[in-house]
XYZ file of C-alpha atoms in Angstrom:
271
model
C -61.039 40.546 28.916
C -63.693 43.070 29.593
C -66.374 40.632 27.680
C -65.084 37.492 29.507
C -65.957 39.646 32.961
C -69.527 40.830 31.275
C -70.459 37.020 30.523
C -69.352 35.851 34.348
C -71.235 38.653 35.566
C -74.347 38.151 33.601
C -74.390 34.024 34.196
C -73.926 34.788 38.194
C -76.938 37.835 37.890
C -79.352 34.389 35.887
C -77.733 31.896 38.546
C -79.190 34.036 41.023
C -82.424 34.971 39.549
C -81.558 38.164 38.939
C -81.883 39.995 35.249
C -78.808 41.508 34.409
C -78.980 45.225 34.084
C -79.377 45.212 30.229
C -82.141 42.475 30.027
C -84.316 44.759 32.516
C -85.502 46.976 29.612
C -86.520 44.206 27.977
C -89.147 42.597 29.740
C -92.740 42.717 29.511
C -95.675 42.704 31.942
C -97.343 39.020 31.870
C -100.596 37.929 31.134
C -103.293 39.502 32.856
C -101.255 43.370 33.293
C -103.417 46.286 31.907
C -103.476 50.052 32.344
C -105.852 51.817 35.068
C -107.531 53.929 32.551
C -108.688 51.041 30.633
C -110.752 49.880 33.222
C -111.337 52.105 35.341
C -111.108 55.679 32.934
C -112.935 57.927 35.783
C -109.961 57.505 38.109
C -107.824 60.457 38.860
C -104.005 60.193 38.912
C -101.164 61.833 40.521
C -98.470 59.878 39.930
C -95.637 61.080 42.252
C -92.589 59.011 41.558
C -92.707 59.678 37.385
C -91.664 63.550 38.392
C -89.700 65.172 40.808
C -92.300 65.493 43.472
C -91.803 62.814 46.154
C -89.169 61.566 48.964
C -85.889 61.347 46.214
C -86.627 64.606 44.738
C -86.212 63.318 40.996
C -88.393 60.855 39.016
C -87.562 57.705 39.692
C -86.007 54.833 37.589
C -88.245 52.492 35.773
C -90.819 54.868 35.912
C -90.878 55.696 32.306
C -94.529 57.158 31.425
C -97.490 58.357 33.970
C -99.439 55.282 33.347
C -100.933 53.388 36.139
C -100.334 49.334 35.936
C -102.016 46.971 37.962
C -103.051 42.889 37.439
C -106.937 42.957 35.356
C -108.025 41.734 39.156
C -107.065 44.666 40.903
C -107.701 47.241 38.516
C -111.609 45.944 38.357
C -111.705 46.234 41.918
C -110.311 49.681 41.965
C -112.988 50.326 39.198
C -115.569 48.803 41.874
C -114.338 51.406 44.527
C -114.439 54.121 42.297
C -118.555 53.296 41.389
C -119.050 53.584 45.325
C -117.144 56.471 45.794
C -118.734 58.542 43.054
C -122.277 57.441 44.819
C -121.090 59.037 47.352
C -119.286 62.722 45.895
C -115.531 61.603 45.335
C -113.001 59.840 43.618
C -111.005 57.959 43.521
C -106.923 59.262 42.938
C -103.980 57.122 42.371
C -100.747 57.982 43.521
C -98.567 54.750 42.810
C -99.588 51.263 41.383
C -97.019 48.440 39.747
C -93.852 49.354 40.917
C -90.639 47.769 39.497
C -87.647 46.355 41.491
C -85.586 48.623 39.765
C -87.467 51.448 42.082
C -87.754 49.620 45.312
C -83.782 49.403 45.027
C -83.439 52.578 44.523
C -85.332 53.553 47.397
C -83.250 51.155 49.901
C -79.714 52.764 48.511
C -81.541 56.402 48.740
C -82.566 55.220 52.494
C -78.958 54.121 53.117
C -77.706 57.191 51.996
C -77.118 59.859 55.005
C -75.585 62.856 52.776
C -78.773 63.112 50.950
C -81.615 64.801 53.512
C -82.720 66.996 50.178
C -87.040 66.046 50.986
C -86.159 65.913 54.913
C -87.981 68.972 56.077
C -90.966 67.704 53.534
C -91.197 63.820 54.009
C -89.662 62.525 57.026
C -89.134 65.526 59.555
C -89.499 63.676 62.602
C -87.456 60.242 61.688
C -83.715 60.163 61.510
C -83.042 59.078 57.882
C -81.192 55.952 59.051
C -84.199 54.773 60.872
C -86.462 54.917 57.765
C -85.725 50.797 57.222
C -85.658 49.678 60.485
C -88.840 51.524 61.615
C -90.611 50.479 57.972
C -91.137 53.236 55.650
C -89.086 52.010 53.228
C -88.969 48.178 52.879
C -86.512 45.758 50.794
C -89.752 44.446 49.170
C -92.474 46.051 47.771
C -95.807 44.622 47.640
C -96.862 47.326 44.645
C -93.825 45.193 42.493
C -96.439 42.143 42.118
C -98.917 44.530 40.556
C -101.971 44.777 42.920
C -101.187 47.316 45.563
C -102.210 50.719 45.263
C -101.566 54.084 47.083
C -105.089 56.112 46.625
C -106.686 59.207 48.143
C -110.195 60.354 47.834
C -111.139 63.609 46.064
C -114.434 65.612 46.266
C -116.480 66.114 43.724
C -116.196 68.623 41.381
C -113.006 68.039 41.448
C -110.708 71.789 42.060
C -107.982 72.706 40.208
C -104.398 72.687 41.924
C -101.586 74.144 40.645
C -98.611 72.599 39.841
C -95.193 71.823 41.712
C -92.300 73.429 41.118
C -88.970 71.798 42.087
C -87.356 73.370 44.294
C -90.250 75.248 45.783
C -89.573 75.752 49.972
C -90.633 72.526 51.861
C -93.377 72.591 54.142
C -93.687 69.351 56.756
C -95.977 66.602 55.157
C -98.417 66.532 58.737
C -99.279 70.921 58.172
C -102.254 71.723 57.987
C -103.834 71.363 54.344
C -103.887 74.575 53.006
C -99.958 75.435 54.041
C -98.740 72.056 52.405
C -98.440 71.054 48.824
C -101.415 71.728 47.420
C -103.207 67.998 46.097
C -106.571 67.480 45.017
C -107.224 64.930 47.786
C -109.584 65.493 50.797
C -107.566 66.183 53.657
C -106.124 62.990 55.205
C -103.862 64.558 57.857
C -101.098 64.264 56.260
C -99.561 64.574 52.635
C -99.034 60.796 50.635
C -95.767 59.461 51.408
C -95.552 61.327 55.016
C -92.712 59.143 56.853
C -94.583 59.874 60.299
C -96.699 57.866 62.993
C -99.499 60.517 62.318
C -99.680 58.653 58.629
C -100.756 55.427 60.524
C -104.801 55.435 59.686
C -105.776 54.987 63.170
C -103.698 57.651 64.333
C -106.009 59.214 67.483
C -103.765 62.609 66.487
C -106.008 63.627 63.923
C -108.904 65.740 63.419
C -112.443 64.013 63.333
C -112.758 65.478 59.573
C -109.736 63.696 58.538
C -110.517 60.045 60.398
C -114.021 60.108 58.432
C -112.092 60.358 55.349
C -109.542 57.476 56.116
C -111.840 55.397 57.467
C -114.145 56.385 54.214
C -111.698 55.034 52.090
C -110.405 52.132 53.850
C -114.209 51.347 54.198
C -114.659 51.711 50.512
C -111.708 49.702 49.810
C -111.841 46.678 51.859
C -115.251 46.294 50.659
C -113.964 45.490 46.664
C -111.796 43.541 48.385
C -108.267 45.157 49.440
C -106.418 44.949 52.699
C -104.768 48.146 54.047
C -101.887 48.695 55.666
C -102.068 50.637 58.907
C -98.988 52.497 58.756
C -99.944 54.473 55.601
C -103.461 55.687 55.252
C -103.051 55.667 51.579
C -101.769 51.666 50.574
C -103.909 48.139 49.857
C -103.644 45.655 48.301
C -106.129 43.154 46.825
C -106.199 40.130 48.717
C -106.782 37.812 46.101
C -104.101 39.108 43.831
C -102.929 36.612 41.275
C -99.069 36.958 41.732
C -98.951 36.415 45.562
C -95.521 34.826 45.134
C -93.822 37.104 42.156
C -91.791 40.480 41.985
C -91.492 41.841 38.773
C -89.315 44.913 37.435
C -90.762 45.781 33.604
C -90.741 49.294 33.246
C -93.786 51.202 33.554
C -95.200 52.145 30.480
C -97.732 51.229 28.376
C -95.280 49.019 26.167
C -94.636 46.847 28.896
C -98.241 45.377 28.766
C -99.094 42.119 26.860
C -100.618 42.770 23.454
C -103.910 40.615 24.265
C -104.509 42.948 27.539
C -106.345 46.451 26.852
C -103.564 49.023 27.305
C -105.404 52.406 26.258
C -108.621 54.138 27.603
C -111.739 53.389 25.042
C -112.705 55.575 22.482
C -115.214 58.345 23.353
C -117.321 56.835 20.521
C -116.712 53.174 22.463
C-alpha cells in the first residue's frame, strides 16, 4: 500500500510541475550556471544562509557548500562591478546569490510560524512576525531562485579582519550603530544585511549622510553593469537582462550542481 500512495503522490508532485522531494537532490544547474569565484575570484563572500547566522538561526536547506552560483551573465557583471569598485578602494561582498526553492519555502513556513521569534530582537524588531509576508520581507518567490540576483555590500580596502559568530551570542537590533552590531566586513550601510526594517529601504532619509554615500555608491556601481535594485533592501539586484526571466530552479547549491562544460572552480594561481 505504502508504494501505491508514494507513486500517486509522486505523479500528482510531476502533474503539477513540482519535483518530488527525492528527485530534488538530483538535479543540476543548466547551461550557462557557474561559480562566483570563477569569474569574478577578487569577490569577497559572506554567505549567511550556509551557517547559522541569519533570520532562521540554522543553515538553511539546499544550501549545501559556501559557493556562490549565479547565470555566466550575471556573474560577469558582478565581475564588472567589482573592477569599478576596486578603482575606487572597495569590494565587492556577497551575501546570497542562486537560491533554491527548497529555501524560499522554507522561509514562507518559518514566516508562518509565530512560536519561533528565536532572531526577533536581531532581524525584525520592529515588525510583528506575521506581518513579514504581507508587508514583503519574505516573498513566495524569490527572484535569487532564477540565478541572477544578488545581495552585496561594499568593503574598504584593505580589507579588516572580523571575528567570527558564535551561535547563540546575545542579539543586538540589525539598525545599531556599527560597532555594537555583528561585526561584518562591510562599510556601514545603516543597517545589518537581512534587517526586516523600513530603515533597510536605500532611500531611507533616516540615515546618516556616511551611510547614503555608501548605498547610493553601490547601487551606482551596480546599475551601471547593468542590475536593477530593489528599494526595500539596500543590499539586492538583479541583472536585468538575466537569461531565465521566466524559470525557478531548486538544485542545491554546490559546486556539483553546475554543468560540466561551465567553469566551476577559481583558476590556478599559475593560470
Amino acid at each position: 500500500m505504502r508504494g501505491v500512495v508514494a507513486v500517486l503522490v509522486c505523479a500528482a508532485a510531476l502533474l503539477a510541475g513540482v519535483p518530488p522531494a527525492g528527485a530534488r537532490d538530483a538535479q543540476r544547474a543548466p547551461a550557462g550556471f557557474v561559480a562566483l569565484d570563477a569569474v569574478a575570484p577578487g569577490v569577497l563572500t559572506d554567505l549567511r544562509y550556509h551557517g547559522s547566522h541569519n533570520f532562521l538561526g540554522e543553515p538553511v536547506v539546499g544550501y549545501r557548500e559556501p559557493v556562490c552560483l549565479l547565470t555566466r551573465e550575471a556573474a560577469e557583471a558582478v565581475a564588472r562591478v567589482q573592477r569599478a569598485a576596486l578603482r575606487r578602494g572597495y569590494s565587492l561582498q556577497v551575501y546570497d546569490c542562486y537560491r533554491p526553492r527548497r529555501a524560499v519555502e522554507r522561509f514562507v513556513a518559518w514566516a508562518g510560524d509565530a512560536r519561533d521569534t528565536r532572531t526577533k530582537a536581531e532581524f525584525y524588531p520592529r515588525v510583528p512576525k506575521e506581518r513579514l509576508l504581507a508587508e514583503g520581507y519574505i516573498a513566495e518567490r524569490s527572484a535569487h531562485s532564477r540565478g541572477s540576483t544578488v545581495d552585496v555590500t561594499l568593503v574598504r580596502l584593505p580589507v579588516r579582519p572580523t571575528r567570527a559568530y558564535v551561535p547563540g551570542e546575545p542579539p543586538v537590533p540589525c539598525y545599531a550603530p556599527r560597532a555594537a552590531r555583528y561585526p561584518d566586513a562591510s562599510v556601514d550601510m545603516g543597517t545589518g544585511y537581512d534587517c526586516f526594517d523600513r530603515l533597510a529601504h536605500t532611500l531611507s532619509p533616516h540615515v546618516t549622510p556616511a551611510q547614503r554615500a555608501h548605498r547610493l555608491l553601490l547601487r551606482r556601481l551596480m546599475v551601471r553593469a547593468g542590475f536593477a535594485d530593489l528599494p526595500q533592501e539596500w543590499w539586492h539586484f538583479t541583472y536585468r537582462a538575466e537569461p531565465y526571466p521566466d524559470r525557478s530552479f531548486d538544485f542545491p547549491v554546490a559546486r556539483g550542481s553546475l554543468p560540466a562544460s561551465g567553469p566551476s572552480r577559481p583558476p590556478s594561481r599559475a593560470a
